[in-house]
JSON list of C-alpha atoms in Angstrom, two decimals:
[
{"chain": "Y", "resi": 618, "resn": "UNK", "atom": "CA", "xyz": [-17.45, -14.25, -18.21]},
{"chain": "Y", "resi": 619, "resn": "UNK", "atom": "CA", "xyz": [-20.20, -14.70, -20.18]},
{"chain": "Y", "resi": 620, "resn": "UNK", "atom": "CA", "xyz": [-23.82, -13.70, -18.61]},
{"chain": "Y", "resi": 621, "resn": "UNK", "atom": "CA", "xyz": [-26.52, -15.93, -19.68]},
{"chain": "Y", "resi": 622, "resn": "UNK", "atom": "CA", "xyz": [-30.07, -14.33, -19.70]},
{"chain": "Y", "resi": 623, "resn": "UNK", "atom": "CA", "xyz": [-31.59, -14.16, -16.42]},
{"chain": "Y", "resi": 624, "resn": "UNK", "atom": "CA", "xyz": [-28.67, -14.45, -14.54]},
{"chain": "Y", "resi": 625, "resn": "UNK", "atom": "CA", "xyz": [-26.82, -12.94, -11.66]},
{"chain": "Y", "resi": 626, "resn": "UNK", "atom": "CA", "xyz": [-23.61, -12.87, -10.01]},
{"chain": "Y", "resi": 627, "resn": "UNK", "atom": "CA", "xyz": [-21.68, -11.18, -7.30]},
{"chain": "Y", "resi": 628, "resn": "UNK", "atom": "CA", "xyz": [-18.32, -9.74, -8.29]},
{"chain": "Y", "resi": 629, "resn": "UNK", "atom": "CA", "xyz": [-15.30, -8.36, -6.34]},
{"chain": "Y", "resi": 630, "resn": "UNK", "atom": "CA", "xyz": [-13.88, -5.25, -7.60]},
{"chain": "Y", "resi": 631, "resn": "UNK", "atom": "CA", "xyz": [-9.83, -5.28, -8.49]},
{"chain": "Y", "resi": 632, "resn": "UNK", "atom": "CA", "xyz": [-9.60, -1.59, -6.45]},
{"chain": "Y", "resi": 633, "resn": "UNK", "atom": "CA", "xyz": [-9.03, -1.71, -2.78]},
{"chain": "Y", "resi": 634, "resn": "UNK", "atom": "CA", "xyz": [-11.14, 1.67, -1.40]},
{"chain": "Y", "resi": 635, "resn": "UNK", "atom": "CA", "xyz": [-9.90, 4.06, 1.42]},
{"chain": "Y", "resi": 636, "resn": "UNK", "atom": "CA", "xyz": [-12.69, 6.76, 1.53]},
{"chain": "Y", "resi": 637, "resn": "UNK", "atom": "CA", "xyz": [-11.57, 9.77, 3.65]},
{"chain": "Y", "resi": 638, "resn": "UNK", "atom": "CA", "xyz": [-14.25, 10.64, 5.68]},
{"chain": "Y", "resi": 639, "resn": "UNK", "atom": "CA", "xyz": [-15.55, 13.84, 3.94]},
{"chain": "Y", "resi": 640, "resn": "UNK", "atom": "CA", "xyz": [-15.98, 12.43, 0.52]},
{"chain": "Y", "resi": 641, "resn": "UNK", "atom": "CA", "xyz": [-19.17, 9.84, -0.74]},
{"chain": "Y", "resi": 642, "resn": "UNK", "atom": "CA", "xyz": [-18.87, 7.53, -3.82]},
{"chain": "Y", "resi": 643, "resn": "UNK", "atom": "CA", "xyz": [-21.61, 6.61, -6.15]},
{"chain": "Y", "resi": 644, "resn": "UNK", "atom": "CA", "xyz": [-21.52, 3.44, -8.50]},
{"chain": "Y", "resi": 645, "resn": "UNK", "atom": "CA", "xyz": [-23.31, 3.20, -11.71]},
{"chain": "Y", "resi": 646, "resn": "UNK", "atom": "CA", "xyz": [-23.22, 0.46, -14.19]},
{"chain": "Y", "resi": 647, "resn": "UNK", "atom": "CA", "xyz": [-21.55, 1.96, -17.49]},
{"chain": "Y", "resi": 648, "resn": "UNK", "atom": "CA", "xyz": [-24.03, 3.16, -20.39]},
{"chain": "Y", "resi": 649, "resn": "UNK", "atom": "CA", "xyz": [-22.66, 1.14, -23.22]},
{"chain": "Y", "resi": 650, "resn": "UNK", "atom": "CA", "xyz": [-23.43, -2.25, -20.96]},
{"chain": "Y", "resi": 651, "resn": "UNK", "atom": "CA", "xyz": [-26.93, -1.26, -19.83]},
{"chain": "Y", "resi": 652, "resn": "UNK", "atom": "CA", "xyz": [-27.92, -0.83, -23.63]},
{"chain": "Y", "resi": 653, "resn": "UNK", "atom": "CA", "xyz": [-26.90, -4.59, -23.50]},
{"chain": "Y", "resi": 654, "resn": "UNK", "atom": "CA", "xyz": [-29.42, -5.44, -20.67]},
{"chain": "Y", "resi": 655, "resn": "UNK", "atom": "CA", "xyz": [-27.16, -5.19, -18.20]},
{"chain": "Y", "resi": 656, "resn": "UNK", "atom": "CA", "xyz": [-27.98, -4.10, -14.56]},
{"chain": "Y", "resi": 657, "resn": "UNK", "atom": "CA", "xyz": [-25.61, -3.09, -11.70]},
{"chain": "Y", "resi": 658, "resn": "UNK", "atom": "CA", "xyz": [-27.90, -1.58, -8.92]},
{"chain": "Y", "resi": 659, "resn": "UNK", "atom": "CA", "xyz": [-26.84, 1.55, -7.81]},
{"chain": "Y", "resi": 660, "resn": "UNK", "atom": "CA", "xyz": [-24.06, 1.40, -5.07]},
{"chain": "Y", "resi": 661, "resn": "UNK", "atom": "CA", "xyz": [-23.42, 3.78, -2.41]},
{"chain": "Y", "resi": 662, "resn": "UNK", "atom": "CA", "xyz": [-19.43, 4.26, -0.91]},
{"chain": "Y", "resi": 663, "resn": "UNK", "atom": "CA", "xyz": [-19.95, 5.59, 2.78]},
{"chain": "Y", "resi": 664, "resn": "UNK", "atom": "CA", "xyz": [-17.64, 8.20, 3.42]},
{"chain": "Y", "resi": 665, "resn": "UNK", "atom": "CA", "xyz": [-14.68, 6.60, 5.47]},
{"chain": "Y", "resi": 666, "resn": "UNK", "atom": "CA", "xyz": [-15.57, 3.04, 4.31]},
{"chain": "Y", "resi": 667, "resn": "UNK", "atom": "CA", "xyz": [-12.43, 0.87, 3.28]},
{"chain": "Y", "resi": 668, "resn": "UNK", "atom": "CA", "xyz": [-12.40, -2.31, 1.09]},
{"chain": "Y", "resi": 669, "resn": "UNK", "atom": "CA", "xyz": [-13.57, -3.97, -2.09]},
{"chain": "Y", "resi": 670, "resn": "UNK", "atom": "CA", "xyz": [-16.59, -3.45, -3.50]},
{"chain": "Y", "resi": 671, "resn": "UNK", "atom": "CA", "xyz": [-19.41, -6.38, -4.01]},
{"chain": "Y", "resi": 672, "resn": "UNK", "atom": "CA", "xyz": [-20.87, -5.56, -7.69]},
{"chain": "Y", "resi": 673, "resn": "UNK", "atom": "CA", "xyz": [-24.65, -7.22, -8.01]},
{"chain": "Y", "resi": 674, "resn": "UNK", "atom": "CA", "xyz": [-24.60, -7.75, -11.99]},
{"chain": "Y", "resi": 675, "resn": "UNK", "atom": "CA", "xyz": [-27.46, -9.48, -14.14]},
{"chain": "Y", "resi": 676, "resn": "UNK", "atom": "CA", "xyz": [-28.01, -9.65, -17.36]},
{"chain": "Y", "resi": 677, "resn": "UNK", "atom": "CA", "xyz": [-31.67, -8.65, -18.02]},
{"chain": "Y", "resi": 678, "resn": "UNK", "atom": "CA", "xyz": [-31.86, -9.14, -21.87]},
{"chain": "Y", "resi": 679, "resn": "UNK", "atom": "CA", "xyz": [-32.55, -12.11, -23.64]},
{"chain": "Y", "resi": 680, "resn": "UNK", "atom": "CA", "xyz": [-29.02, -12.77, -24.82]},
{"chain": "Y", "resi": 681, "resn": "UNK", "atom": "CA", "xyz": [-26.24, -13.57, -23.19]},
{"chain": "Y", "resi": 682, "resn": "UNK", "atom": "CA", "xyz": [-23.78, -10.93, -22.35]},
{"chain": "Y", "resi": 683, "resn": "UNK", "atom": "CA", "xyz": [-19.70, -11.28, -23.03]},
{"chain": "Y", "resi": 684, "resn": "UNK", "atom": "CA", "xyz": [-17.99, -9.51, -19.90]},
{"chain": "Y", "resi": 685, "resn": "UNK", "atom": "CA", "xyz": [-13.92, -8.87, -20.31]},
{"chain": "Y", "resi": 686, "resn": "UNK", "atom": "CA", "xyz": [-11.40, -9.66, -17.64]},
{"chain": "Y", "resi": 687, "resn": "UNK", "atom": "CA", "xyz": [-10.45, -6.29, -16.16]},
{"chain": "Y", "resi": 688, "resn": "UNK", "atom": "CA", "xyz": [-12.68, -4.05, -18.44]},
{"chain": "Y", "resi": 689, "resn": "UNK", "atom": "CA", "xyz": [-14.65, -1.63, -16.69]},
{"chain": "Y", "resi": 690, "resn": "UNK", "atom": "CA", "xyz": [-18.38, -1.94, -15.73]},
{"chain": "Y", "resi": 691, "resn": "UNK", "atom": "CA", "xyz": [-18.91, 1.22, -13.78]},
{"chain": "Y", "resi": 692, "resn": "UNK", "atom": "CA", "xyz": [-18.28, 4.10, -13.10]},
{"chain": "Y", "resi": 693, "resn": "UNK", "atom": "CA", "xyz": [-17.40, 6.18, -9.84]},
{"chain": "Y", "resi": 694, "resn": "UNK", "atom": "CA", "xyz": [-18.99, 9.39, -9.08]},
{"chain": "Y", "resi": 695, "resn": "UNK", "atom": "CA", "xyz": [-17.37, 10.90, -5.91]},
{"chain": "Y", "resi": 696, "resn": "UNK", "atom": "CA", "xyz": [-19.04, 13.77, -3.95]},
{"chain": "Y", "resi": 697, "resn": "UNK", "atom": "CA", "xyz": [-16.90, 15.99, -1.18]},
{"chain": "Y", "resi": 698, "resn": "UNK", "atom": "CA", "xyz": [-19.07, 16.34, 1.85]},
{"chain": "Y", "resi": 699, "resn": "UNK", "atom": "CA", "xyz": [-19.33, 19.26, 4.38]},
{"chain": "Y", "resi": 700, "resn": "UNK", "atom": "CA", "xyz": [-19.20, 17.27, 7.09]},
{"chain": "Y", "resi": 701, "resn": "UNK", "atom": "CA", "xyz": [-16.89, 14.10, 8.32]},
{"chain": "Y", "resi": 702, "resn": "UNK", "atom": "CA", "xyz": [-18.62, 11.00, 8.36]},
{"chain": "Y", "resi": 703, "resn": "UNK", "atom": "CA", "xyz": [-16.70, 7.59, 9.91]},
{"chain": "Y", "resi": 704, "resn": "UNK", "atom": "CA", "xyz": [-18.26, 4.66, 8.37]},
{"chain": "Y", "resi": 705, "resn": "UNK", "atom": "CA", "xyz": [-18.75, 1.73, 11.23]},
{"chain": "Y", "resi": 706, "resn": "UNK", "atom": "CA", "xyz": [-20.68, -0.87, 9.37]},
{"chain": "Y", "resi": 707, "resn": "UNK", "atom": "CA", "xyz": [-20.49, -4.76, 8.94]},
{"chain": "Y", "resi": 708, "resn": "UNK", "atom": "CA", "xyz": [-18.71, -4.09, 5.48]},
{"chain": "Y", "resi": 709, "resn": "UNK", "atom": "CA", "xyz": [-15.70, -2.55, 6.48]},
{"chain": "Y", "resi": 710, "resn": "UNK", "atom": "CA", "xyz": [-12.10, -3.64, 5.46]},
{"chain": "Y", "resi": 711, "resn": "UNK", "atom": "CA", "xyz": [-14.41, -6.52, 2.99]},
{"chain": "Y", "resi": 712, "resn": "UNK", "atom": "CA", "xyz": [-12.13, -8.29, 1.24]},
{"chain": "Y", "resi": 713, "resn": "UNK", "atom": "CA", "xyz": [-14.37, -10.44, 0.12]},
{"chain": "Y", "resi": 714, "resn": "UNK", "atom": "CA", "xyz": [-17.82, -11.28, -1.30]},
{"chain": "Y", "resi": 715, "resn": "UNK", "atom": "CA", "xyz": [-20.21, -11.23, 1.75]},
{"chain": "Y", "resi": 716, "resn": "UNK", "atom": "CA", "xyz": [-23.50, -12.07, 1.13]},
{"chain": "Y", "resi": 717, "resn": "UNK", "atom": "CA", "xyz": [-26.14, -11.42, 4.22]},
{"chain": "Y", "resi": 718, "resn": "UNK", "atom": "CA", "xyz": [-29.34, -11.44, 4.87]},
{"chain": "Y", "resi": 719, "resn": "UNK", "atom": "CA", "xyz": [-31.69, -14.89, 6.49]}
]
């Protein structure tokens, strides 16, 4: 995929997520493609949430941006948690891109 200047896209990510419900996951968009001009916002992974992840990418430089099948654009930072958490959102078991809003 190539990511013209300006532009945005949704992606799906290749990992299906079971969180257990003590332990939170924090997505950030990798170092070496952010020095490119490429933003992923930051993305939370509620404790007990299960499914694939919707990545919001754009390329914020003035040239285009050459993305690899299967190469990684993030990484996961995962946090244990004292307490149990049981994630009961509109996002659960996603499979898919879901875009909401009005």
């Amino acid at each position: 995929l190539v990511l013209q200047p300006g532009e945005f896209v949704l992606g799906l990510t290749n990992e299906h997520f079971e969180m257990p419900d003590n332990v939170t996951g924090f997505l950030n968009c990798k170092s070496s493609l952010a020095r490119l001009g490429m933003n992923m916002p930051y993305t939370t992974i509620k404790a007990g949430w299960k499914g694939y992840l919707v990545l919001e990418i754009q390329n914020t430089n003035s040239l285009p941006i050459a993305l690899k099948i299967n190469e990684g654009i993030g990484s996961i930072f995962f946090h244990w948690m004292d307490d149990k958490v049981t994630y009961n959102g509109q996002f659960q078991n996603q499979d898919k891109i879901q875009v909401t809003g009005k």
